[in-house]
PDB file of C-alpha atoms in Angstrom:
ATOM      1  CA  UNK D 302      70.515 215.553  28.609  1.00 42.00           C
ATOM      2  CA  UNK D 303      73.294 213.038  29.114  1.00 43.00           C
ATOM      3  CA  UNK D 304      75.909 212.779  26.642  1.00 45.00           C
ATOM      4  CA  UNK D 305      78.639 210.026  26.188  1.00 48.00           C
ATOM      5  CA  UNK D 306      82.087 210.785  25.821  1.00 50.00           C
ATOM      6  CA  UNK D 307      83.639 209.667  22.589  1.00 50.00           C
ATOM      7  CA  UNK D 308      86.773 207.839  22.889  1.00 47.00           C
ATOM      8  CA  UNK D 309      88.178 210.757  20.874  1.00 52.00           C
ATOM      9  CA  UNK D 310      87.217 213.236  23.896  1.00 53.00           C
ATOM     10  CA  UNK D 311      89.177 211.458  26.149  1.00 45.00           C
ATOM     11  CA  UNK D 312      91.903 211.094  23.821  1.00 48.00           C
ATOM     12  CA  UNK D 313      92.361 214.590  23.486  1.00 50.00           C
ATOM     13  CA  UNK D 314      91.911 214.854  27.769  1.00 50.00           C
ATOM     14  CA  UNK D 315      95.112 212.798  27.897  1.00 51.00           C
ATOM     15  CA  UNK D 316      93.614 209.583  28.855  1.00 47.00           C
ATOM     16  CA  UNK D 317      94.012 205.871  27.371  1.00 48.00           C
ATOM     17  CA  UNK D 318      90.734 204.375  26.981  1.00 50.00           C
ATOM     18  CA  UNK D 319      91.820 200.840  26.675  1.00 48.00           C
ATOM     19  CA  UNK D 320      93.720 201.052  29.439  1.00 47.00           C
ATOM     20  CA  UNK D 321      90.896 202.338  32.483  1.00 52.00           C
ATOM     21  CA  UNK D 322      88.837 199.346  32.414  1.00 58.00           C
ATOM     22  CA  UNK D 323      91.528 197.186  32.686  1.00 68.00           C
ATOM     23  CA  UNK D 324      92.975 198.573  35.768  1.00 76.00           C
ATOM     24  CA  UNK D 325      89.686 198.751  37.380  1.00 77.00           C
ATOM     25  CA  UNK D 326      89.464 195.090  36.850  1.00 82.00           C
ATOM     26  CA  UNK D 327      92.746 194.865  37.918  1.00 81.00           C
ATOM     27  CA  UNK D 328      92.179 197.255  41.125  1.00 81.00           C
ATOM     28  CA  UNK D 329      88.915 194.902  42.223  1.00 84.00           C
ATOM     29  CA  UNK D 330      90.625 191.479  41.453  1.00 83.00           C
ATOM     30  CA  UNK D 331      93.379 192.703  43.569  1.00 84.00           C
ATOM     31  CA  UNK D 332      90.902 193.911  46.586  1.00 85.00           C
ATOM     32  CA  UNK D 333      89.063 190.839  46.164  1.00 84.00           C
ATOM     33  CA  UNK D 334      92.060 188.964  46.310  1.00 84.00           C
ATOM     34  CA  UNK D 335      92.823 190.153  49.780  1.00 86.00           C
ATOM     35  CA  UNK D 336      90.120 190.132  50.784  1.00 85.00           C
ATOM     36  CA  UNK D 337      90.202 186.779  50.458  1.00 85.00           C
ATOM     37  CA  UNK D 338      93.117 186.209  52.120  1.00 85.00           C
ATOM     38  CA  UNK D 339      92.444 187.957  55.108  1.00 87.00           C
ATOM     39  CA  UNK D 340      89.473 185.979  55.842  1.00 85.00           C
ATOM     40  CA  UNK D 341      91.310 182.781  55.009  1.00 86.00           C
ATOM     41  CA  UNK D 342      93.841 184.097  57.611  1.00 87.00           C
ATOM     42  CA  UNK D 343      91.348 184.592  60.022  1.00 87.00           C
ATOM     43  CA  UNK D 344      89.566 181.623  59.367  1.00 84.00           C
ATOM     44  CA  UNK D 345      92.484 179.710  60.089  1.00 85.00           C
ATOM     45  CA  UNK D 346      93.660 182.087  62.925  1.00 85.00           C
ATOM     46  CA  UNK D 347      89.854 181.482  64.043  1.00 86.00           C
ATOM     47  CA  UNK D 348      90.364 177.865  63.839  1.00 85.00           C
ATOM     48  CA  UNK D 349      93.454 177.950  65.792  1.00 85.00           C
ATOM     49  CA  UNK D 350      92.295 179.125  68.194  1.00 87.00           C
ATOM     50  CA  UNK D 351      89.060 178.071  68.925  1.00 84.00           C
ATOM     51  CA  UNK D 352      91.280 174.271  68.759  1.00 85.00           C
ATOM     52  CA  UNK D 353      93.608 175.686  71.576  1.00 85.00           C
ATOM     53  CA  UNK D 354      90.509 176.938  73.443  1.00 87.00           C
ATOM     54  CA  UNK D 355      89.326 173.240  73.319  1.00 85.00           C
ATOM     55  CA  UNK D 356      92.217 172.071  74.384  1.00 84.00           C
ATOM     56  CA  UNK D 357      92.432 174.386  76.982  1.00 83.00           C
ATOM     57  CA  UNK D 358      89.211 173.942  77.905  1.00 82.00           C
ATOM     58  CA  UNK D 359      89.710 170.147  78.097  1.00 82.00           C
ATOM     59  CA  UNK D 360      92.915 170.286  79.736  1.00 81.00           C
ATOM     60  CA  UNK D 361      90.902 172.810  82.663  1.00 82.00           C
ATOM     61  CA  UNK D 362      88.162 169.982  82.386  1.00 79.00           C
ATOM     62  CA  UNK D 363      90.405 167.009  83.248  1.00 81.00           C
ATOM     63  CA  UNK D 364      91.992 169.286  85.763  1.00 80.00           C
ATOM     64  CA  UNK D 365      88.591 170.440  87.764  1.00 81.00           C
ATOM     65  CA  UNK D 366      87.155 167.118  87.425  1.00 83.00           C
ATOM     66  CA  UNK D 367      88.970 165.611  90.139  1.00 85.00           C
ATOM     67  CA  UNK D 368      88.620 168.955  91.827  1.00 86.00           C
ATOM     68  CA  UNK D 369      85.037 168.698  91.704  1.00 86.00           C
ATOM     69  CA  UNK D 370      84.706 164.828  92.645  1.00 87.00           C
ATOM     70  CA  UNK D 371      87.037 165.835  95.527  1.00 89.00           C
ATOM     71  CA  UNK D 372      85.198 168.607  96.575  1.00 90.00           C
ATOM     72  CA  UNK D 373      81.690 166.848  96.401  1.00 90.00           C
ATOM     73  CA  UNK D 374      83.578 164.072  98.621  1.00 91.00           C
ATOM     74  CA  UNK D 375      84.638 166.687 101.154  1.00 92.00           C
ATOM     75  CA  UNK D 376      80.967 168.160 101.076  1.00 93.00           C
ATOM     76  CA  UNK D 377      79.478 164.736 101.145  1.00 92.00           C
ATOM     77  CA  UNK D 378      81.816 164.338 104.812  1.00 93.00           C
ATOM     78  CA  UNK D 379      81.159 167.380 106.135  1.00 95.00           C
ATOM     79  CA  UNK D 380      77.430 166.844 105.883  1.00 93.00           C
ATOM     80  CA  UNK D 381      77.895 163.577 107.631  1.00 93.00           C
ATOM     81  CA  UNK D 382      80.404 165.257 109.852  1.00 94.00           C
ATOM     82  CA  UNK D 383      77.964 167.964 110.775  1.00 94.00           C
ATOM     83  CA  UNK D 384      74.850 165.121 111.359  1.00 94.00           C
ATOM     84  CA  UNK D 385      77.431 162.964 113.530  1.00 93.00           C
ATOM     85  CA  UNK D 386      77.907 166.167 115.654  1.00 94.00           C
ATOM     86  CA  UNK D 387      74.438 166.778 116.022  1.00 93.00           C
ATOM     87  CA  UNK D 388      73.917 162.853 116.882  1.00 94.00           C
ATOM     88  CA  UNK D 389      76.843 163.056 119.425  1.00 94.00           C
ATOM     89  CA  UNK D 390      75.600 166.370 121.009  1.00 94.00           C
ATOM     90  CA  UNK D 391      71.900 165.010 121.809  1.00 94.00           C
ATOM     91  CA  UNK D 392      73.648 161.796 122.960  1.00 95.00           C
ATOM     92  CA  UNK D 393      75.858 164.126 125.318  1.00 96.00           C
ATOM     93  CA  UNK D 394      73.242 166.081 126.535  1.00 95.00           C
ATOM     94  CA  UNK D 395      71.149 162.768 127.752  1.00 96.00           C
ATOM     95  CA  UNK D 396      74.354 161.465 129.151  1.00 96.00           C
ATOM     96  CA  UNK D 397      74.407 164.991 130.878  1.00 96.00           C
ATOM     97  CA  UNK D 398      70.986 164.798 132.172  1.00 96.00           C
ATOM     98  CA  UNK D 399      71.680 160.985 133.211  1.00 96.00           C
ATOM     99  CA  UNK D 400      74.547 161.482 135.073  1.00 97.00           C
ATOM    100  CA  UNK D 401      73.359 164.334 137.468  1.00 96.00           C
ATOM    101  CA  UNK D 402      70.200 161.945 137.883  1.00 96.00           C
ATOM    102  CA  UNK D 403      72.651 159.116 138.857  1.00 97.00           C
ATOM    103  CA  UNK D 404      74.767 161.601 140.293  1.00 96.00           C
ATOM    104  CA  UNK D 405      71.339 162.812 142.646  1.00 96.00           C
ATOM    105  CA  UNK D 406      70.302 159.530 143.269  1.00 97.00           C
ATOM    106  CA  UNK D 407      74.063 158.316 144.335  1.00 96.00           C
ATOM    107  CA  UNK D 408      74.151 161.510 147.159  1.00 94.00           C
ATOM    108  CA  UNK D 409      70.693 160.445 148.093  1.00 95.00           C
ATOM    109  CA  UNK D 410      71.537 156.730 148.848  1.00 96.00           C
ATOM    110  CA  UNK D 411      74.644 157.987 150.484  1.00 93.00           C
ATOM    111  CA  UNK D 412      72.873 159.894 152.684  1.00 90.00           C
ATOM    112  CA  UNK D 413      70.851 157.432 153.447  1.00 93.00           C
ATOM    113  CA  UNK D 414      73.260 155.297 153.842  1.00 93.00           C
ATOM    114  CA  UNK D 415      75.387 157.453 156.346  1.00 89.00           C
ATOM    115  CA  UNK D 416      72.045 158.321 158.589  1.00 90.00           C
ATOM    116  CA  UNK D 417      71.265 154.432 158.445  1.00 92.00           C
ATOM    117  CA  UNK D 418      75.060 153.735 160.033  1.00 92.00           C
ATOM    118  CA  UNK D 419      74.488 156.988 162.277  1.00 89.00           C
ATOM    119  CA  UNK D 420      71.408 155.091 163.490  1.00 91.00           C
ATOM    120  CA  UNK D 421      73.065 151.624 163.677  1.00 92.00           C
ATOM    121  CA  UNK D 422      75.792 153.151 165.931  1.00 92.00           C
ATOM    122  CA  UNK D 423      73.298 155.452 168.260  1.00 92.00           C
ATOM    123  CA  UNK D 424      73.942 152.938 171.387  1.00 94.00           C
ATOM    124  CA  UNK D 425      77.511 153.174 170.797  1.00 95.00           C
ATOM    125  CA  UNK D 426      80.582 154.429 172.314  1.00 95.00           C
ATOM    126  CA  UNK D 427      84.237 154.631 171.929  1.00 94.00           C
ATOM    127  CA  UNK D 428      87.159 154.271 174.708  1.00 94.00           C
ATOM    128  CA  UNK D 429      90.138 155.312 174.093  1.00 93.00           C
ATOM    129  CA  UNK D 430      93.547 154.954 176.147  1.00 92.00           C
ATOM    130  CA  UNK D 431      92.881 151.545 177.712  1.00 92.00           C
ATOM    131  CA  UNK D 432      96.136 149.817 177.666  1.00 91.00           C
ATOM    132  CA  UNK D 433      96.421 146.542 175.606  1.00 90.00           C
ATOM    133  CA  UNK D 434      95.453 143.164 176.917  1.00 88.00           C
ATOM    134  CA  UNK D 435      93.617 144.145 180.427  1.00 89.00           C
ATOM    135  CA  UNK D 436      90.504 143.110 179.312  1.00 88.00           C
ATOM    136  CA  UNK D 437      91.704 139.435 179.217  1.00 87.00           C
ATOM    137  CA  UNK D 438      89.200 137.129 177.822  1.00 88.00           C
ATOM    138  CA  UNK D 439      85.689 138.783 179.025  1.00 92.00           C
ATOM    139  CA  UNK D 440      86.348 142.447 177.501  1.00 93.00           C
ATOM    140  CA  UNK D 441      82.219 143.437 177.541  1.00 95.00           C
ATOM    141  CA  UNK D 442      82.574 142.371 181.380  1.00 95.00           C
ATOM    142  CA  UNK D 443      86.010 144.495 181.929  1.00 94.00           C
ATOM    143  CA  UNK D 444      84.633 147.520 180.374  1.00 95.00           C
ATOM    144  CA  UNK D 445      81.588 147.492 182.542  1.00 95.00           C
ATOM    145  CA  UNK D 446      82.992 147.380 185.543  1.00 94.00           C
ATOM    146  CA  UNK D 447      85.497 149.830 184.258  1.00 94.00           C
ATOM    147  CA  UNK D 448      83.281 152.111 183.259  1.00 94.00           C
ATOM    148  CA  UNK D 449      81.413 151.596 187.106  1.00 94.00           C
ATOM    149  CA  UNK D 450      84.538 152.406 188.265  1.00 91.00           C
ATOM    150  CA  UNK D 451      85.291 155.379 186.113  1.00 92.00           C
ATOM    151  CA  UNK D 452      82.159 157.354 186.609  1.00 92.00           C
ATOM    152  CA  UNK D 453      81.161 155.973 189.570  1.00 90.00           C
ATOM    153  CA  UNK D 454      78.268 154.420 188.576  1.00 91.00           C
ATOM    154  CA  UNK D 455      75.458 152.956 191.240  1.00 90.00           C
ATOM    155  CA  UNK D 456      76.357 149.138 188.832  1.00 92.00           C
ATOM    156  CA  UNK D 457      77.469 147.914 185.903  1.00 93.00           C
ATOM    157  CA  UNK D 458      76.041 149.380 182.994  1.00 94.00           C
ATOM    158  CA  UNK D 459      74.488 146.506 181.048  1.00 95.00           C
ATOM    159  CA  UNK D 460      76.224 146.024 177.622  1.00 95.00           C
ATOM    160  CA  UNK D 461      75.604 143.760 174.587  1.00 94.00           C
ATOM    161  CA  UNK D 462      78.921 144.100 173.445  1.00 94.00           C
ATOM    162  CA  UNK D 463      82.394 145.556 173.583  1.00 95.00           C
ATOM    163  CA  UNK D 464      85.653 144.970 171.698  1.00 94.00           C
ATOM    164  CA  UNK D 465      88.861 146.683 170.314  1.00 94.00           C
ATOM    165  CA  UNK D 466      88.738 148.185 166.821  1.00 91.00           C
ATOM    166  CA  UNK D 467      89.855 145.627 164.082  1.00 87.00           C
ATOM    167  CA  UNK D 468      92.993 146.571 163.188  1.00 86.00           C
ATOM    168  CA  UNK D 469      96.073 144.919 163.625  1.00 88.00           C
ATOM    169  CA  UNK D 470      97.432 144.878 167.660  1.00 88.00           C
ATOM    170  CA  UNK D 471     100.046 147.678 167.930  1.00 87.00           C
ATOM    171  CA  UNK D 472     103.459 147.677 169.237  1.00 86.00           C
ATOM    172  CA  UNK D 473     104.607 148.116 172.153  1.00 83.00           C
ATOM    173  CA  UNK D 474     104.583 151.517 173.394  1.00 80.00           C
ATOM    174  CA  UNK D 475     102.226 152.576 170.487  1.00 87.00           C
ATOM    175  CA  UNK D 476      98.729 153.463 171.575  1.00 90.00           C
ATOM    176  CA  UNK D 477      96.536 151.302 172.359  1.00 93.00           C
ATOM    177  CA  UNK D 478      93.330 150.249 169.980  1.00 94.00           C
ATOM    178  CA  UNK D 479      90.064 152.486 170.880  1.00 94.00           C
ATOM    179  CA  UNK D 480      86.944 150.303 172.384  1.00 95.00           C
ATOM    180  CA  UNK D 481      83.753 149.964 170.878  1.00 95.00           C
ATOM    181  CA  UNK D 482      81.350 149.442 173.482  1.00 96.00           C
ATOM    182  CA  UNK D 483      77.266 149.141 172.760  1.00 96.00           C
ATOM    183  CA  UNK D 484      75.268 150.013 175.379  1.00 96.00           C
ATOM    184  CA  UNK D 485      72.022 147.933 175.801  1.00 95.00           C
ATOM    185  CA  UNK D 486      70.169 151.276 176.720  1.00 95.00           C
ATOM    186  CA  UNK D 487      70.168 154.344 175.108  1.00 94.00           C
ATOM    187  CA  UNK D 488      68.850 156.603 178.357  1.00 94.00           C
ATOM    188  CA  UNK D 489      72.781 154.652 179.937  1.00 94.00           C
ATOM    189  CA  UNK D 490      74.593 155.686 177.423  1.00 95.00           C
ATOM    190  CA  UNK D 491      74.028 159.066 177.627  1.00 93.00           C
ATOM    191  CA  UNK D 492      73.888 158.989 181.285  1.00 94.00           C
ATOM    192  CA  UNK D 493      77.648 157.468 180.606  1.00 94.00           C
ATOM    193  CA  UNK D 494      78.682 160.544 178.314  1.00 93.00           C
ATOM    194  CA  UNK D 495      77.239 163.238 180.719  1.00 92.00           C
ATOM    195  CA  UNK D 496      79.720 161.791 183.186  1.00 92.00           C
ATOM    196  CA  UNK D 497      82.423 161.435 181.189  1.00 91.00           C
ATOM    197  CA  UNK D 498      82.342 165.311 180.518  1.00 88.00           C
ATOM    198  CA  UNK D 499      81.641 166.268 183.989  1.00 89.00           C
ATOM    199  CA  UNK D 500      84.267 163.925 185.595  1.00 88.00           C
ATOM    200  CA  UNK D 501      87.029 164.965 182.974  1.00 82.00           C
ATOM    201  CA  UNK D 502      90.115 163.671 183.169  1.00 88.00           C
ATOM    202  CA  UNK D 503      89.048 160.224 183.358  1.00 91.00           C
ATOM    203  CA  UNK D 504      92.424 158.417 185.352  1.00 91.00           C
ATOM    204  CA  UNK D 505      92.754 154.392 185.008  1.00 89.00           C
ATOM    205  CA  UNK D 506      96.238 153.508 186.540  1.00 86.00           C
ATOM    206  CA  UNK D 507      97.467 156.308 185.441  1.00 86.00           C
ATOM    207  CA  UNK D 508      96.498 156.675 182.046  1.00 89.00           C
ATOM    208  CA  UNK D 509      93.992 158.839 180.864  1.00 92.00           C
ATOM    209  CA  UNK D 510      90.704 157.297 179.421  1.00 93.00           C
ATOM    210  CA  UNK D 511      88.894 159.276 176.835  1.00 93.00           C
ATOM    211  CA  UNK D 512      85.177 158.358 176.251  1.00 94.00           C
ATOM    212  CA  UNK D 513      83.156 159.964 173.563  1.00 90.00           C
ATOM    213  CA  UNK D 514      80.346 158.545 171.032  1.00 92.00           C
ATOM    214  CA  UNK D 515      81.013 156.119 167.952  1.00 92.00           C
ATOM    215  CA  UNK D 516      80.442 158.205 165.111  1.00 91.00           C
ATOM    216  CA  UNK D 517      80.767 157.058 161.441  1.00 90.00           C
ATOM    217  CA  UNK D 518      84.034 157.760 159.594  1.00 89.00           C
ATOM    218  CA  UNK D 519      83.156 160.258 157.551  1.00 89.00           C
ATOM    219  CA  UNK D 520      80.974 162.553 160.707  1.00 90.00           C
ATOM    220  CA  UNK D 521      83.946 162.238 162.450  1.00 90.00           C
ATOM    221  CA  UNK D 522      86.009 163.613 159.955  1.00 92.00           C
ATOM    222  CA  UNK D 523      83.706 166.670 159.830  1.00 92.00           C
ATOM    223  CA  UNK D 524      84.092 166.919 163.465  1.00 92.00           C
ATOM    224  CA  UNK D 525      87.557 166.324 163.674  1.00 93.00           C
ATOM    225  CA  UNK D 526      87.998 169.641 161.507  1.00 95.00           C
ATOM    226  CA  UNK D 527      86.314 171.833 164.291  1.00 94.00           C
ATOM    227  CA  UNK D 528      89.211 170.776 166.506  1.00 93.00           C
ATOM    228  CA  UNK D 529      91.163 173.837 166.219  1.00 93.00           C
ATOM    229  CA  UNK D 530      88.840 176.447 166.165  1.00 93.00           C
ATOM    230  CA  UNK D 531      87.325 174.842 169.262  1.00 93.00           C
ATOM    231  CA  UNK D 532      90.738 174.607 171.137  1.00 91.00           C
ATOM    232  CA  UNK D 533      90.640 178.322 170.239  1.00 91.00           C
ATOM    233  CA  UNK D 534      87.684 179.248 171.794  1.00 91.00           C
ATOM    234  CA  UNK D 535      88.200 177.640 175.231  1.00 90.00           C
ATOM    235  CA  UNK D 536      90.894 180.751 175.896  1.00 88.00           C
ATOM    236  CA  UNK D 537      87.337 182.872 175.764  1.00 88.00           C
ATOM    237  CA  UNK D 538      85.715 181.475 178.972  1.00 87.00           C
ATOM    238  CA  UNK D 539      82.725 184.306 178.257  1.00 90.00           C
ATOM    239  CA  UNK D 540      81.623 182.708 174.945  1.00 89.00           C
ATOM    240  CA  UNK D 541      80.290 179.376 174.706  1.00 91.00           C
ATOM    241  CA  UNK D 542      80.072 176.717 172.688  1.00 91.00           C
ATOM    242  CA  UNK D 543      79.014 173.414 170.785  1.00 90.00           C
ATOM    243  CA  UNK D 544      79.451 171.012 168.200  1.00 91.00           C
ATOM    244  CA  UNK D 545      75.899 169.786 167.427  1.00 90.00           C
ATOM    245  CA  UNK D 546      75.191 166.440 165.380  1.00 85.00           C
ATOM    246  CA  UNK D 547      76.726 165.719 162.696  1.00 85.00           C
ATOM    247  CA  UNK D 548      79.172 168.805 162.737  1.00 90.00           C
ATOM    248  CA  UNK D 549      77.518 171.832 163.579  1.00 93.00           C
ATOM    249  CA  UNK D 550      79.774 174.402 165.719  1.00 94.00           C
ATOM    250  CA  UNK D 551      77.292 176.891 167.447  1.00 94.00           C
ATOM    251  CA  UNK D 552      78.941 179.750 168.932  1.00 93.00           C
ATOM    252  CA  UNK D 553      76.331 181.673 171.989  1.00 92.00           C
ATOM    253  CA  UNK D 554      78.155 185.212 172.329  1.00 91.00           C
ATOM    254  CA  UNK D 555      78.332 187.442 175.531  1.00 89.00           C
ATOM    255  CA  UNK D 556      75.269 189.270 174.462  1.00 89.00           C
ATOM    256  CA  UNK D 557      73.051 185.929 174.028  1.00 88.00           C
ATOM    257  CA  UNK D 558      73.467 185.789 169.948  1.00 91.00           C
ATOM    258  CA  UNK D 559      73.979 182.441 168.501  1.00 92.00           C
ATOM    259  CA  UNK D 560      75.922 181.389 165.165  1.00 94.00           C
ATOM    260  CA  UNK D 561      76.135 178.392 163.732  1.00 95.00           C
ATOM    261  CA  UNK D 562      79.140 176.895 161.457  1.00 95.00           C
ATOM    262  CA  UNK D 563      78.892 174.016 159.212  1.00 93.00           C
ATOM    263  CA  UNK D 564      82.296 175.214 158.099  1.00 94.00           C
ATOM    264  CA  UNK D 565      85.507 175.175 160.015  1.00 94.00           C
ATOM    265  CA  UNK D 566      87.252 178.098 157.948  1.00 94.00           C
ATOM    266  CA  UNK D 567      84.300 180.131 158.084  1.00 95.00           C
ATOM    267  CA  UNK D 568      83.983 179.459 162.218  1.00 93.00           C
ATOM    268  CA  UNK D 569      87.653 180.484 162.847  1.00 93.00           C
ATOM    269  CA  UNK D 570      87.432 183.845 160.562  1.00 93.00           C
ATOM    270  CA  UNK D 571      84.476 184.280 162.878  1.00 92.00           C
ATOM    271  CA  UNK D 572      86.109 183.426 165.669  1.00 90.00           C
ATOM    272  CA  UNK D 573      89.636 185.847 165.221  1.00 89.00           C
ATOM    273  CA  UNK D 574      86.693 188.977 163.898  1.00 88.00           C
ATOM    274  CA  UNK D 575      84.567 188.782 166.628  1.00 85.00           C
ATOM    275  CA  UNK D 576      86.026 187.224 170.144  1.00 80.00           C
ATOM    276  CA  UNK D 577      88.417 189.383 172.356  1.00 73.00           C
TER     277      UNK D 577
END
């Protein structure tokens, strides 16, 4: 069983009953006080800064935004960038594929081209050393007969034409323009060449007379670049030799072997290996 203390038991303990509630009061008033004030404090502390976070927050805002729009920009480019490059690489590669067609064709026509003038020039041949203005007025009739002369040919060869190259007429004591002469037959003209070779040096008055065919410019570059290795090979009087149309150098050996050279630095390595 509970009992109550009488204010006269805690009297006599020591204590001062009016004064206990009081300071309990007191005590809780106090707590709640601060309470209080702490959350005020943190309230506004809260406030603070959640207001400085906004601002923040807005001032990072204002600053990305133009960071963003830029960066969308730069994506936007680079995607149109990247599309361009794609664009300009399929053009490319039909540009490619167009010029090696053109490219194919153009060698084609050239060829063409070159074997057509070949052709053109088949009755052709080419005098050179004939001193300037013998031929007078009649040069198709002067080179006949000097060509009769020359080879000692049974008559005049029947020509349809001959004339000086068309360049302009050299100085004196230059050399002389080459003639082109066209020969009316083909079976004459190489009757004309076989006894050019075989009656080499050809003498008219002193000077020497060359006589070889008319080849295109660009054959008788080819040929002219076997010159060397050919002037080479004559100081080998066991191997023999011949430059073949358009500029093939074929090379018999000793033994009856035969090589063929479409290139003069390839025919002279040949040539200094293999010839003693």
């Amino acid at each position: 069983m509970t009992t109550t203390r009488s204010k006269q038991d805690l009297a006599k303990g020591g204590l001062k009953p009016s004064l206990l509630p009081d300071s309990a009061s007191a005590a809780t008033s106090m707590m709640e006080s601060l309470k209080n004030d702490i959350f005020r404090k943190i309230d506004a502390s809260a406030a603070s800064l959640h207001s400085e976070i906004l601002s923040v927050r807005q001032e990072l805002k204002s600053s990305v935004e133009p960071l963003q729009r830029a960066v969308e920009a730069h994506e936007a480019t680079i995607r149109d960038l990247e599309q361009a490059a794609t664009d300009h690489n399929t053009r490319i590669d039909k540009l490619e594929a167009t010029v090696d067609m053109l490219t194919s064709q153009v060698k084609r026509l050239d060829d063409k081209c070159e074997d057509l003038e070949g052709r053109s020039r088949r009755n052709n041949l080419r005098a050179m050393g004939i001193p300037e203005g013998l031929e007078g007025a009649r040069a198709t009739d002067f080179v006949a007969q000097l060509l009769r002369d020359l080879l000692k040919l049974d008559e005049k060869p029947l020509l349809a034409r001959a004339h000086r190259t068309l360049r302009e007429r050299p100085k004196e004591g230059t050399l002389p323009r080459p003639f082109v002469v066209r020969v009316h037959f083909f079976h004459i003209r190489s009757q004309i060449l076989q006894q050019a070779g075989e009656s080499s040096p050809l003498l008219y008055n002193g000077k020497r007379i060359s006589i070889f065919p008319d080849y295109t410019s660009s054959v008788a570059k080819k040929r002219a670049a076997f010159v060397p290795v050919k002037r080479t090979l004559h100081s080998y009087p066991n191997v023999k030799f011949g430059l073949l149309f358009p500029a093939t150098l074929k090379i018999t050996m000793p033994n009856g072997t035969s090589h063929r050279f479409e290139d003069p630095t390839v025919a002279t390595d040949f040539v200094n290996k293999n010839c003693k």
